[in-house]
Amino acid sequence: MTIKKLYIDKEIAEYPLSLEIKQRLSIPAETVDSPESIFKSISALPDPVGAGKKVLFITRNKGAFVRPCPGTRYYTCCGYMILHIGTFCLMDCTYCILQSYFHPPLLQYYVNQEAMMAALDDVFTRTRIRRIGTGEFTDSLIWETIDPISAKLIQKFAGQSQAVLELKTKTINIDHLLSLPHNRKTIMAWSLNTKNIIRSQEGGAASLNARLDAATRCQTYNYPLAFHFDPLIVYPGCIEEYYDVIDQLFDRINPDNIVWISLGSFRFMPDLKTIIEHRFPDSKIIYGEFIKGLDGKMRYFKPLRLSLYKKIIDYIKYRAPGVCVYFCMEDDEIWKHTMGFLPSEYGGLPAILDNAAIRHCGLRTCSD
Amino acid sequence: MVYKNKSVQLCLIDQKDLTYQISTLKPVDCISQSVSQIGLINPPILSPVGNSGYRIVSGFRRIAACKKIGWSELSARILPSDMEQINILGLAIADNVQHRELNLIEQAVAIEKLGLYLDDDTDIISYGKKIGLQLNRQFINRLRRLNKLSDSIKDRVISDTIPLTIALELDKLDTASAEEVALFFDELRPTLNQQKEILLLVKELARVEDRSISDLIKTGSIGAIRGDMDLDRSQKLKRIRALLKKRRYPAIHHFEALFDRNLKALELPRDIDFSPPANFEGNRFSMTIFFHSLAEFKTHVGTLIRLADAPHFIEILKKQIDNQETLY
């Protein structure tokens, strides 16, 4: 997807960063008093989601820059913090929950970065270790051509030992980041999936090979790495194909340099189904064997998830016995039956991941 | 309204001109009998066409009845020749509305015909109010979609075999599939909820299996059940619903069958009720015991203690699917 039109919030129109972005993009630009008219015109289009990917609205983040990842009480959350740099994505994955998360979905980028940096300074002075990522409401690295924000953040995080930044992506926009002084306080992370799913469901995303190439290059520059098998999608032959991805990963990446690997199966709020049916009529991923989970999201039938996770974890552990593997939003039953332990036995999932970050990234609390 | 009452020769009335026909009622013999016995109580309304011809505005069935019993002329109310067509149409619709409640297809026809003279939905809503049609934008859109369906599906909407919500879903299917689903519902007469369930299952199964809905429900095992002369309608419906669920959700079906087998093997007494979590998603199973005496209670407790080591009980709690290889 390419951005065709830039809307600039009048409030920040004269910010140096706004002017830089305007100049860099060199596309039709319009200054607006409020985003309402943009929202209204996009919502009225037959494909608001697709339209929202072609329009960028630069504005101020009026809310918190650092906020907790929205978990639910029924499933185990990892205590992750989101650094809210912008919303939505230029890629077009069929399963993307952002399609139904924002109303309307729209590329938004926040230019009041002085407030963001202040929010980070506040985090860095706290005693608690934080794992912070930019890749929840957007892909971490899609903004680099508009504003190299990841480069700024990597350098910011390099100067402290209280928090680790995770840049989660399906792109390979890493060239300008490689030689930065990161001090291992930034984890470069890729979402991984089978070639089949990448080809058929992840529009505009880099191939598996390219992602692993990029990860290998980051490893060469001593960046700690992470990988996310999320969403795992069930289809005939998927297990063998996931084994193949795991093989390719560990054939190229040193497991000792992997901070964590997460697993999560495809789950979605029910209204995403209609969006996927309309936007991606060739996609069959919504016709899996889903039930309504305890949090209202559609999830694969639990015995199916148990079986899928068990196979994948066993294979990861076979290839890399010491690597930290965790589930994104699963319950104790899944943990116990597939991992053989409960997070609570090790102080809870946040503590498990904090310890992984301490080990791999040299984090320490202020009291250390 | 100023009419001119006049005796009109039947041969001057163009019965094939359906410009103002709204009613979907078919000609019936009883009208012919009534006209023949009592005469024409309500004279039809006609609109003059050309020098001497007439177009029917209201009374299509009455005129057909007169012709059937051999009349050569009848009394009619003739509209002024300069009357605007929209008002003639309005009169035709109002005449039907004043006699009875219009069915959905008649309302759809009325909307379509009003659309020939009125530019937008606001005008249609406002004009409709004057002639007794209660409309809103959403309903107009639904009626328009209904009007696009084939005559056979419309007939099933009129006969209440297919409710409006289902008819609108059929509008989203290819013609052959819509026809076949309508036929299928006509044959087996599922309830509205069953129709919704079946439609969703066949739509998704067709997508999963890369075939058309019509092929799915016309051929193979579903076709065979439909054609089985030894089964009655409800038996067919039950088998087809079960088959569709099994094919759409093979792992869930497989697991539920496994659960049922394990539960049966536990041989629990009738007074102990064992329930898994909804959809097997949560972790909380429940066991309810009913008893009348301390002795009965002790017996049940003994059963529960024995359960703890029963392999089938342990299998149930593990939530494992056997034969997993086939699932992926």
Coordinates of C-alpha atoms in Angstrom, one line a residue, chain A residues 75 234-237 239 273 281-284 287-289 291 301-305 307-308 311 331 333 337, chain B residues 200 204 207-208 210 248-253 255 279-283 285 317-319 321 324-325 327-328:
Chain A
Y75 CA -6.1 -15.6 29.8
V234 CA -4.7 -24.4 11.4
Y235 CA -5.0 -25.8 7.9
P236 CA -4.2 -29.1 6.3
G237 CA -0.5 -29.8 6.4
I239 CA 2.2 -28.8 11.3
K273 CA -15.2 -12.2 10.3
P281 CA -13.1 -13.4 -0.3
D282 CA -10.4 -15.9 -1.2
S283 CA -9.2 -16.3 2.4
K284 CA -10.4 -19.4 4.2
Y287 CA -13.6 -21.0 8.4
G288 CA -11.5 -22.9 11.0
E289 CA -13.1 -24.6 13.9
I291 CA -15.6 -21.3 19.4
F301 CA -11.5 -25.2 19.8
K302 CA -9.3 -25.8 22.8
P303 CA -8.4 -29.5 22.2
L304 CA -7.2 -28.3 18.8
R305 CA -5.1 -25.6 20.3
S307 CA -2.6 -30.4 20.2
L308 CA -1.2 -27.7 17.9
K311 CA 3.6 -30.2 18.6
D331 CA -4.8 -20.0 30.2
E333 CA -4.6 -25.4 31.3
H337 CA -0.6 -29.5 29.3
Chain B
L200 CA -24.4 -20.6 7.4
E204 CA -19.0 -22.0 4.9
R207 CA -16.0 -22.2 0.7
V208 CA -14.0 -24.7 2.6
D210 CA -14.2 -25.2 -3.0
R248 CA -18.0 -28.2 9.0
Y249 CA -16.5 -28.9 12.4
P250 CA -14.7 -32.3 12.1
A251 CA -12.4 -31.9 15.1
I252 CA -15.1 -30.6 17.4
H253 CA -17.4 -33.4 16.2
F255 CA -13.9 -34.7 20.2
N279 CA -17.3 -25.5 24.4
F280 CA -14.6 -27.2 26.5
E281 CA -12.9 -23.8 26.7
G282 CA -12.9 -23.1 30.4
N283 CA -11.2 -25.2 33.0
F285 CA -16.0 -29.1 35.0
L317 CA -10.0 -34.0 31.8
K318 CA -7.0 -34.0 29.5
K319 CA -9.1 -32.7 26.6
I321 CA -8.0 -35.4 20.7
Q324 CA -4.6 -36.0 15.9
E325 CA -2.6 -36.5 12.7
L327 CA -6.7 -33.0 11.9
Y328 CA -3.9 -31.0 10.4

